[in-house]
mmCIF file of C-alpha atoms in Angstrom:
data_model
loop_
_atom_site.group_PDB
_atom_site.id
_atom_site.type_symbol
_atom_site.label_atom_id
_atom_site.label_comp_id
_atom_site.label_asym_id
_atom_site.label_seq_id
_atom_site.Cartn_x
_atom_site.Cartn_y
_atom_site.Cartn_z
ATOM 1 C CA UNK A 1 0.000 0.000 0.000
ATOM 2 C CA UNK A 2 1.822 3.089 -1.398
ATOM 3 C CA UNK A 3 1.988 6.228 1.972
ATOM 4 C CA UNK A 4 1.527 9.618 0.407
ATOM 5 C CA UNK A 5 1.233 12.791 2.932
ATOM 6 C CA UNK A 6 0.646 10.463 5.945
ATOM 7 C CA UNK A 7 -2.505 8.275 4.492
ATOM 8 C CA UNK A 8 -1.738 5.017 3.067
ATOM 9 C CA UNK A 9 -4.455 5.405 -0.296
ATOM 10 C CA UNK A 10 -6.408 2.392 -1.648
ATOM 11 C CA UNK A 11 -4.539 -0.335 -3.894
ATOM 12 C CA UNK A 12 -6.929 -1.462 -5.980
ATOM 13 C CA UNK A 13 -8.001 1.933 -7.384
ATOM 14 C CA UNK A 14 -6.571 3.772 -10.262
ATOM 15 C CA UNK A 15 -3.831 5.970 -9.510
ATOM 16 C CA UNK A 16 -6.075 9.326 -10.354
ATOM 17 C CA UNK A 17 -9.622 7.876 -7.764
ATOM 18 C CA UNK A 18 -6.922 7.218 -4.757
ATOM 19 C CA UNK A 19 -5.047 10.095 -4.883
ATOM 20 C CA UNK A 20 -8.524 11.860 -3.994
ATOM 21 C CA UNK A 21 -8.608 10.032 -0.597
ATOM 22 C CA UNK A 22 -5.840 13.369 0.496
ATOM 23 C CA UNK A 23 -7.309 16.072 1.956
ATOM 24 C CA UNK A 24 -6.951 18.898 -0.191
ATOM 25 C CA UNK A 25 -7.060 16.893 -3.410
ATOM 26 C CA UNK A 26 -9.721 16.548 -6.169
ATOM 27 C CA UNK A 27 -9.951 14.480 -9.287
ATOM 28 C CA UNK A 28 -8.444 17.288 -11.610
ATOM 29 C CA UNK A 29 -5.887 18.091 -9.379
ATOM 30 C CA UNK A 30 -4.986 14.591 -8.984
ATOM 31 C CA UNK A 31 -4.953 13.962 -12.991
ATOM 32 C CA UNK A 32 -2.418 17.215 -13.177
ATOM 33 C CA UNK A 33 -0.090 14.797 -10.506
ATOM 34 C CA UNK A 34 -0.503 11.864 -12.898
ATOM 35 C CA UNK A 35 0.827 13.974 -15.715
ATOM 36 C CA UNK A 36 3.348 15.713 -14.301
ATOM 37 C CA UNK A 37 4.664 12.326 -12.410
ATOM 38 C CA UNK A 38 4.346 10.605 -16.105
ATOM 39 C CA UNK A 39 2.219 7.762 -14.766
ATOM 40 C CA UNK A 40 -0.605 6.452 -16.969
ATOM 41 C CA UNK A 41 -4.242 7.384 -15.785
ATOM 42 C CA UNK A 42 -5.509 3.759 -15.878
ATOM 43 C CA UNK A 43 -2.575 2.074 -13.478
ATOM 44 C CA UNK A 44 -3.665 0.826 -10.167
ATOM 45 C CA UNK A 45 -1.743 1.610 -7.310
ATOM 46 C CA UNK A 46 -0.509 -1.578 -6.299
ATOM 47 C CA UNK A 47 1.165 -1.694 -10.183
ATOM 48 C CA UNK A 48 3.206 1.200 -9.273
ATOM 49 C CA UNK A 49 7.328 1.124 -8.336
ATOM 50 C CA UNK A 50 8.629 2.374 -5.648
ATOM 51 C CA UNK A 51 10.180 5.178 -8.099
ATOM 52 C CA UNK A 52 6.944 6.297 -9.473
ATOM 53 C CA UNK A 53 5.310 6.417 -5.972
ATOM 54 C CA UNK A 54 8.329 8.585 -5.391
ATOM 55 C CA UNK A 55 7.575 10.870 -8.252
ATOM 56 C CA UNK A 56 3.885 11.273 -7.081
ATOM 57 C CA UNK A 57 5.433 12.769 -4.040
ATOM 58 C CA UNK A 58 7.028 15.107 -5.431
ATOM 59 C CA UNK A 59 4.747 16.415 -7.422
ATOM 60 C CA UNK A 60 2.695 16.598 -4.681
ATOM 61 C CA UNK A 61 5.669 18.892 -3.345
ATOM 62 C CA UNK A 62 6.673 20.774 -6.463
ATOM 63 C CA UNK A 63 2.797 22.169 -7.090
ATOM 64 C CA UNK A 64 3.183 23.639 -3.551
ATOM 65 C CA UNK A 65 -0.401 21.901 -2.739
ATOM 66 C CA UNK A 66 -1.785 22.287 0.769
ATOM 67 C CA UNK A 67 -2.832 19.060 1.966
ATOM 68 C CA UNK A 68 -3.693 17.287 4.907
ATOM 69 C CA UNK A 69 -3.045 18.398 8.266
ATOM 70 C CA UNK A 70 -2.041 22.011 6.847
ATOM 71 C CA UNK A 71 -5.048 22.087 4.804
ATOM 72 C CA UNK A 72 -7.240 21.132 7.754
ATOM 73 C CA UNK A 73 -5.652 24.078 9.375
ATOM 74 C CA UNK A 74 -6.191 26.464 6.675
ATOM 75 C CA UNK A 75 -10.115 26.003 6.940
ATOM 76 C CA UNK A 76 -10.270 25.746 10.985
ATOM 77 C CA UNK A 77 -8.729 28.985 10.648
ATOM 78 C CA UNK A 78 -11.177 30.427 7.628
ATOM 79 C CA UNK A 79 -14.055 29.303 9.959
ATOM 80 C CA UNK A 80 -12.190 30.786 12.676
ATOM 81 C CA UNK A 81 -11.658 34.221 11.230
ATOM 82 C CA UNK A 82 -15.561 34.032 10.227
ATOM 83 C CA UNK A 83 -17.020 33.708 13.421
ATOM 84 C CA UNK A 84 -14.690 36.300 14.881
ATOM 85 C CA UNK A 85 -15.425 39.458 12.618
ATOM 86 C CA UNK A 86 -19.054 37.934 13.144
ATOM 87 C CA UNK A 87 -20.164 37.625 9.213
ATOM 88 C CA UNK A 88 -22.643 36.206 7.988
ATOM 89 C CA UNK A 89 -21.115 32.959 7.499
ATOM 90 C CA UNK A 90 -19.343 32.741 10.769
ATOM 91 C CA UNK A 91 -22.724 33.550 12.270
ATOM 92 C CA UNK A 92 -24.535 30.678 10.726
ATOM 93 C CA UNK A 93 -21.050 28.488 11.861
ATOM 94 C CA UNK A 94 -22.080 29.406 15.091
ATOM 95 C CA UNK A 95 -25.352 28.682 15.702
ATOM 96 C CA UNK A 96 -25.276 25.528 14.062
ATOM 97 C CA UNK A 97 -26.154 25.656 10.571
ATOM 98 C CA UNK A 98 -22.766 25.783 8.629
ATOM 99 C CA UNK A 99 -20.999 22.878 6.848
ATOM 100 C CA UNK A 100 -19.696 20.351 9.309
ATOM 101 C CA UNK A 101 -16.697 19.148 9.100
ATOM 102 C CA UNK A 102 -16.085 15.880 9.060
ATOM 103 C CA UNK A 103 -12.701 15.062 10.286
#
């Protein structure tokens, strides 16, 4: 099972579906990786080398992507700011009827 940011991502899915399962990562953003890593959109993780896993990383690391626990700090701080300057938004966060988090 290839480790990526800290979360081991699913084998059996393409390379592109399991790179979603990072926080801070969607499909297009995970299709950019594949390209810039050269691996081919329809390989499974558990087909990959230790070299291309490698490359994923840094890709990861050369886009300058927020992800995971950073990420997850970036928004707790968002929300944060919101409910402090009391918009709209941060008002609605604080009486209950924002987006929940799911952590």
């Amino acid at each position: 099972m290839a480790r990526i940011s800290g979360i081991d991502i699913p084998k059996e899915k393409k390379v592109p579906y399991s790179l979603c399962y990072i926080h801070g990562i969607g499909f297009t953003t995970a299709k950019e990786i594949c390209n810039i890593a050269k691996i081919d959109l329809d390989l499974r993780v558990k087909d990959l080398s230790d070299n291309q896993v490698a490359s994923v990383r840094e890709a990861i690391t050369n886009m300058d992507l927020r992800v995971e626990g950073e990420r997850r700090t970036e928004v707790s701080m968002n929300i944060k700011r919101k409910r402090d300057i009391g918009c709209y938004q941060g008002l609605r966060r604080t009486i209950g009827l924002g987006k929940k988090v799911v952590v």
